[in-house]
Coordinates of C-alpha atoms and ligand atoms in Angstrom, one line a residue:
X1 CA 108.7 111.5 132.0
X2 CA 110.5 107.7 132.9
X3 CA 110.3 105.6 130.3
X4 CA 106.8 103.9 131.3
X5 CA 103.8 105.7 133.5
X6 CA 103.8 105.4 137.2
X7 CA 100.1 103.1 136.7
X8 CA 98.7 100.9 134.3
X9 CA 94.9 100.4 134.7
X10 CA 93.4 96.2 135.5
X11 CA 90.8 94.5 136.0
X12 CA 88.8 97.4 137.4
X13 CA 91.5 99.2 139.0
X14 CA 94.8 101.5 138.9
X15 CA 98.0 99.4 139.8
X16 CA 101.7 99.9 139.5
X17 CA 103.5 99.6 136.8
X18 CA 105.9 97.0 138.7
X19 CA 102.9 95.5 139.9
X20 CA 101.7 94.6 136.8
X21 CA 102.8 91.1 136.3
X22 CA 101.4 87.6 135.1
X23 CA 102.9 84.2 135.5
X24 CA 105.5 83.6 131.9
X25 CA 103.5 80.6 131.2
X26 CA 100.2 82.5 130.9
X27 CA 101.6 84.0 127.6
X28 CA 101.7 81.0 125.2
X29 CA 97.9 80.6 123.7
X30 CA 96.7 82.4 126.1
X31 CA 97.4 85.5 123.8
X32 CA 95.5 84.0 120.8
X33 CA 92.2 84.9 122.5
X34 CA 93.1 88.6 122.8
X35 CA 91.2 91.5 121.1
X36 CA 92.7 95.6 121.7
X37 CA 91.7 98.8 120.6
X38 CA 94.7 101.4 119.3
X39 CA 92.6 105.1 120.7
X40 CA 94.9 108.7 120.5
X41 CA 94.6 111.4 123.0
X42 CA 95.9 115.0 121.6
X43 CA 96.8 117.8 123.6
X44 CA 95.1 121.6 122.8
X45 CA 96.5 124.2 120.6
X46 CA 97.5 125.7 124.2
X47 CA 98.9 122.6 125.4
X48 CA 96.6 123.0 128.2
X49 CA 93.8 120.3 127.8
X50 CA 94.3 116.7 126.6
X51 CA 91.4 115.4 124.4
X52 CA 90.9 111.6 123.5
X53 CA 89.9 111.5 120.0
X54 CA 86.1 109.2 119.7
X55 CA 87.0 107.6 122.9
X56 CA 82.8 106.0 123.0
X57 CA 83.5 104.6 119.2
X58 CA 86.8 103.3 119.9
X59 CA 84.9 101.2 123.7
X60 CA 82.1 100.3 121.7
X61 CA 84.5 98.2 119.2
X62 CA 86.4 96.8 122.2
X63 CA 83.2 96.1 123.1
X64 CA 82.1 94.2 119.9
X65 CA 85.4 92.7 119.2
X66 CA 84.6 90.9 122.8
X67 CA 81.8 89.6 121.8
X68 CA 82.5 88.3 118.7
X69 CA 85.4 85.9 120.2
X70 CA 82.8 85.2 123.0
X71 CA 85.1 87.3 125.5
X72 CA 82.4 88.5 128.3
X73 CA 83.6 91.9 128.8
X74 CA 81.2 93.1 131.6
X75 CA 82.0 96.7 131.7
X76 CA 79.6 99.4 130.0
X77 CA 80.9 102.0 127.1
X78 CA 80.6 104.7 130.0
X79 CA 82.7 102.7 132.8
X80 CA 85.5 101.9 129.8
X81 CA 85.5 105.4 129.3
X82 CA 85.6 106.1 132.6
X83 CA 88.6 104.0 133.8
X84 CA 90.6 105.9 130.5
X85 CA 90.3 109.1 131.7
X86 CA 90.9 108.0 135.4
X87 CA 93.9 106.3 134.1
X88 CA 96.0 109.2 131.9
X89 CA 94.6 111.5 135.3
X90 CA 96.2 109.1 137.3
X91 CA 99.5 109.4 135.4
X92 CA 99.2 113.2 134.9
X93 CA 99.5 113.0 130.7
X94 CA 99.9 116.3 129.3
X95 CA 101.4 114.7 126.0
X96 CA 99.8 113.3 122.6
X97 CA 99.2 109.4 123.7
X98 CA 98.5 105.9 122.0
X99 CA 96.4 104.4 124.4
X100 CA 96.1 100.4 124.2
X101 CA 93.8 98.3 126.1
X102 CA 93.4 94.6 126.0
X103 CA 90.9 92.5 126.5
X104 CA 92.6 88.6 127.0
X105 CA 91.3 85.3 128.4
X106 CA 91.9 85.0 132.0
X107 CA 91.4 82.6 134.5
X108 CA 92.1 78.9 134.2
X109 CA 94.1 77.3 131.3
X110 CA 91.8 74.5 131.4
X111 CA 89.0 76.2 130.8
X112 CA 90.0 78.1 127.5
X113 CA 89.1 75.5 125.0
X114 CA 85.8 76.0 126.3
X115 CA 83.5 79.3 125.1
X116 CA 80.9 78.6 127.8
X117 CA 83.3 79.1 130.8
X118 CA 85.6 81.5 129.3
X119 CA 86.9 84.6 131.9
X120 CA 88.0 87.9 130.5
X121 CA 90.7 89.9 132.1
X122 CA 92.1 93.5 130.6
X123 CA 94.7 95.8 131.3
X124 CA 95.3 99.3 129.8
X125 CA 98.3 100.9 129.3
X126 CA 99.5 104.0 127.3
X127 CA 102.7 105.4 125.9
X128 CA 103.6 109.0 124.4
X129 CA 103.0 109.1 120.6
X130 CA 103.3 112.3 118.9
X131 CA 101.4 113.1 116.0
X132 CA 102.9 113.5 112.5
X133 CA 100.3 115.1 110.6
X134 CA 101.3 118.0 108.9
X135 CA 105.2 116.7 108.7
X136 CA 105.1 116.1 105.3
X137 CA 105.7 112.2 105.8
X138 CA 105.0 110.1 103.0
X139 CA 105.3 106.5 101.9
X140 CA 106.8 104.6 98.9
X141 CA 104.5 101.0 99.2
X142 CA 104.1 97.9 97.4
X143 CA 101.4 95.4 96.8
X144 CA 102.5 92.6 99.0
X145 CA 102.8 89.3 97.8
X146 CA 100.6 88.1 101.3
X147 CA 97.0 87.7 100.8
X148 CA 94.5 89.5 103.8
X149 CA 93.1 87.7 105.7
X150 CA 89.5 86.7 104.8
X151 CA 86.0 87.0 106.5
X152 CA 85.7 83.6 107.3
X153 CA 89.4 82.4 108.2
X154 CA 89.7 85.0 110.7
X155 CA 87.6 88.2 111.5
X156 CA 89.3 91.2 109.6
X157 CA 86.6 93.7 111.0
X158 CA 88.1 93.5 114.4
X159 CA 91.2 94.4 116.2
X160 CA 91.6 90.4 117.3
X161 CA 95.4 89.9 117.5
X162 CA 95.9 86.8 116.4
X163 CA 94.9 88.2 112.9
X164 CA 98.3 90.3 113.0
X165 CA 100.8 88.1 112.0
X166 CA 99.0 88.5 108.6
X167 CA 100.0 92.5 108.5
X168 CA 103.2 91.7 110.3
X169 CA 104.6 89.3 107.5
X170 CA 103.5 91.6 104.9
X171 CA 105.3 94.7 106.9
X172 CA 108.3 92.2 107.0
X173 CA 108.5 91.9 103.2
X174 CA 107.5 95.5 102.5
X175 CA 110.4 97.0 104.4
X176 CA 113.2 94.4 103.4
X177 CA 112.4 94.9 100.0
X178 CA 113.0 99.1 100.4
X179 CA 109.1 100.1 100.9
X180 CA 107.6 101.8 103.5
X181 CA 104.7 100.2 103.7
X182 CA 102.9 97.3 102.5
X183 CA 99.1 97.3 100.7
X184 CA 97.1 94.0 101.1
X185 CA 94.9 92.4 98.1
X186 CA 92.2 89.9 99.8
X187 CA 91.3 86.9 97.8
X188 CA 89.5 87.6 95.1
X189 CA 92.6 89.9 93.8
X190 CA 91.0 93.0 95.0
X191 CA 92.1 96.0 97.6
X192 CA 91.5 95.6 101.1
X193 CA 93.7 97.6 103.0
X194 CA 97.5 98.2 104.3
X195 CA 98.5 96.5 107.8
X196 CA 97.2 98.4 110.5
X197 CA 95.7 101.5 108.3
X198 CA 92.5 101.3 105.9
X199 CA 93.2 102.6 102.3
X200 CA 91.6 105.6 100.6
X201 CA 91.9 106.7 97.0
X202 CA 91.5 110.1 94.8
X203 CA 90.5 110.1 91.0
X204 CA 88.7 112.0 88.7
X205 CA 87.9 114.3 92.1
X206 CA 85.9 111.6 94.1
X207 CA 87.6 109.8 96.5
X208 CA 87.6 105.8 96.6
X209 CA 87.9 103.6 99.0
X210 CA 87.5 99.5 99.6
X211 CA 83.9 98.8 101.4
X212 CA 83.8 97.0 104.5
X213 CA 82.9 94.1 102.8
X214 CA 86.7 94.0 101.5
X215 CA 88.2 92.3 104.3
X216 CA 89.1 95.6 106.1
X217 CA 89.0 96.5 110.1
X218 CA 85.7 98.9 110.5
X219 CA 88.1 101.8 111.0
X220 CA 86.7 104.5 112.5
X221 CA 89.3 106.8 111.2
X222 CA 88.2 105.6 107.8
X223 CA 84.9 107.1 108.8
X224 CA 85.7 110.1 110.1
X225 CA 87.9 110.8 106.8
X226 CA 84.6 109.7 104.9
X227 CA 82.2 112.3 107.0
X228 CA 84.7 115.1 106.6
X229 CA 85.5 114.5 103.2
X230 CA 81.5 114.3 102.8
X231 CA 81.3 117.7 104.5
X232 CA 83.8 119.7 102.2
X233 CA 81.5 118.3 99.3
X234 CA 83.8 115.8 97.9
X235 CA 81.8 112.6 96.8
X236 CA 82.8 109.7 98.5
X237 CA 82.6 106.2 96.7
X238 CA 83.0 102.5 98.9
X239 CA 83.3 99.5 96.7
X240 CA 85.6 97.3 95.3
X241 CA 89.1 98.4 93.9
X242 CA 91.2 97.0 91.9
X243 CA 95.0 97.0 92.2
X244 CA 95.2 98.6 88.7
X245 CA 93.1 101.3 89.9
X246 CA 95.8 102.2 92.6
X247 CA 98.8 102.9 90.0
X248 CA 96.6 105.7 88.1
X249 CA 95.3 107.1 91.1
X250 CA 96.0 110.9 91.4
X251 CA 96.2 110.8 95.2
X252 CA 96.7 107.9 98.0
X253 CA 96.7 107.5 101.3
X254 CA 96.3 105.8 104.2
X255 CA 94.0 106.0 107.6
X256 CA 93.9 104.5 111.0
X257 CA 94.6 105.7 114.5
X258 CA 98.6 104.5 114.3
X259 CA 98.7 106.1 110.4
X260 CA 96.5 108.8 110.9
X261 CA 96.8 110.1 107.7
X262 CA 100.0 109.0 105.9
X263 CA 100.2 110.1 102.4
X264 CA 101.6 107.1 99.8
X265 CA 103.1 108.7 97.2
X266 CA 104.7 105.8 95.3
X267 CA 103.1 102.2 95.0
X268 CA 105.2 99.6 93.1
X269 CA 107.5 102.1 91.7
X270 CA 104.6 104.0 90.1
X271 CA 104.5 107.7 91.1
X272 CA 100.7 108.2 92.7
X273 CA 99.8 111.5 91.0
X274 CA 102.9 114.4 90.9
X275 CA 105.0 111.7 92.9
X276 CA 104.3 114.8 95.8
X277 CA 101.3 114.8 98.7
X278 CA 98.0 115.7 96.9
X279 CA 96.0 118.3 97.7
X280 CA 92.9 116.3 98.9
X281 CA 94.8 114.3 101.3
X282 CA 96.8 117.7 102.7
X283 CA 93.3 119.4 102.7
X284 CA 91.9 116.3 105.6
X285 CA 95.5 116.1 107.2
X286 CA 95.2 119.7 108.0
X287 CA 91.5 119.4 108.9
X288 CA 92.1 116.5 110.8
X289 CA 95.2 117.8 112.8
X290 CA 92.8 121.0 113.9
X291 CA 90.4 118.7 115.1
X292 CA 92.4 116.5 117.2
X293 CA 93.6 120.0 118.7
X294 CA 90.5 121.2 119.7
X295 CA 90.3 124.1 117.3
X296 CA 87.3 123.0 115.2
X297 CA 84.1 123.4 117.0
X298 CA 81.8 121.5 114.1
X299 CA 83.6 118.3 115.2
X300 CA 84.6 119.0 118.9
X301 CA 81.7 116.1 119.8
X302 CA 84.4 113.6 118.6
X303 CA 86.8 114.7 121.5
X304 CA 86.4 113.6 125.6
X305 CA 88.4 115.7 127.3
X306 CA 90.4 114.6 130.0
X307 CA 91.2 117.7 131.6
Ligands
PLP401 C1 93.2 99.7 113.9 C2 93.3 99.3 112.5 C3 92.9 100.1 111.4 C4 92.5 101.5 111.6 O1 91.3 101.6 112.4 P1 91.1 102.9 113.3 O2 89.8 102.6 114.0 O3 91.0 104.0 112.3 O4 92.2 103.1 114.2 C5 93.0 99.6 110.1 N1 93.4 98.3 109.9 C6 93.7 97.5 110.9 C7 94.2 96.1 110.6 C8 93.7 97.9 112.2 O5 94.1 97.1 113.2

């Protein structure tokens, strides 16, 4: 495969990669007013089929992250859905994938100040990205010195980009200073998540993680981990964690479309548990992995297959 797919998918329709283009001066703040979604397509155990992994979730949050920076998106769940799988038809993807779209403000520059005429433009564009579940990849993170983001500063819930500079400085630090990865305290001191990945917890058997009043994105990983962690009948805890409560932790690790699951097994030079991947968190990578594959019919209504 060339380094890029042959189309890209805007505004409604398939264009050319080389086609693709936007005056320079368009950038500037006219990217402040973006929202995206981060989605994964997996191929089959066979190699065969290509599924996208909660494609309908994934729309219906590039849907509300829209509307909640007053974007008018006019297309329906089913017609976002729709123009995916035209798109990776189009370009003939037999390959795991890390689809993006983006949902910016087009139009005039003098009408962005200006909620009540605002025009939204998108584009949607995918690249290979193989999984690394089942790898054996783990982290060694710190507790970053950055605060998250809060509530009402910017949205944390939603995948707005501006808010990314806030994850970006924090992965700056983490990996400068020798980590992997960084974790994120919001305000009040307490847990909310690492950049780009929500956080999740074992101890005493139950696992743990920050509630979505913690300044986290409403990860929909995080609740798929939640519902099969539910289903093998391990109690599952949201609330409020402290950063204490990470250090003595038997097992951590973290969740999100780009992580997947990404087993931490050193935070501030504390070992999590053995210092090794725990058993929980291999038990839901493996699950997880033979979902995404097809080979688990109890949760094949999370896949839209492509071919
Ligand atoms: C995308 C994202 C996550 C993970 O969300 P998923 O829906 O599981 O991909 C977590 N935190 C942030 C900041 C994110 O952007």
């Amino acid at each position: 495969m060339t380094a890029h797919p042959e189309y890209l998918w805007r505004n409604g329709e398939l264009v050319k990669w080389e086609d693709a283009t936007i005056h320079l001066t368009d950038l500037a703040w006219g990217a402040v007013g973006a929202v995206f979604e981060g989605i994964r397509a997996y191929t089959t155990a066979d190699g065969q089929g290509l599924n996208v992994f909660r494609l309908p979730e994934h729309m219906q949050r590039l849907r509300d992250s829209s509307r909640l920076v007053r974007l008018p998106l006019s297309y329906s769940v089913d017609d976002l859905i729709g123009f995916t799988i035209e798109l990776l038809r189009a370009n003939n993807v037999h390959e795991d994938t890390y689809i993006f779209p983006l949902v910016h403000i087009g139009g005039d520059h003098a009408q962005r100040n200006d909620p009540r005429s605002l025009v939204a433009a998108m584009y949607m564009r995918h690249n290979p990205s193989v999984t690394h579940l089942c790898t054996g990849l783990a982290h060694h993170a710190r507790v970053s010195s950055w605060t998250r983001i809060s509530d009402n500063v910017m949205p944390p819930r939603i995948k707005n980009i501006s808010n990314y500079r806030n994850g970006q400085l924090a992965n700056y630090e983490a990996k400068l200073d020798g980590y992997d990865s960084a974790i994120l305290l919001g305000p009040q001191g307490k847990v909310s998540e690492a950049p780009g990945a929500c956080l999740m917890m074992v101890r005493h058997g139950k696992l743990i993680t920050p509630d979505t009043t913690s300044g986290i994105l409403d990860s929909i990983t995080r609740n798929a981990v939640i519902t099969l962690a539910t289903d093998l009948g391990i109690e599952v805890v949201e609330r409020t964690v402290d950063r204490t409560e990470l250090y003595l932790a038997d097992e951590v690790f973290l969740c999100g479309t780009a992580a997947e699951i990404t087993s931490i097994t050193q935070i501030d030079h504390f070992a999590i548990g053995s210092g090794e991947m725990g058993p929980v968190t291999s038990q839901l990578e493996s699950l997880l992995l033979s979902i995404f594959r097809g080979e688990n019919a109890d949760y094949a209504h999370w896949l839209t297959p492509v071919y």
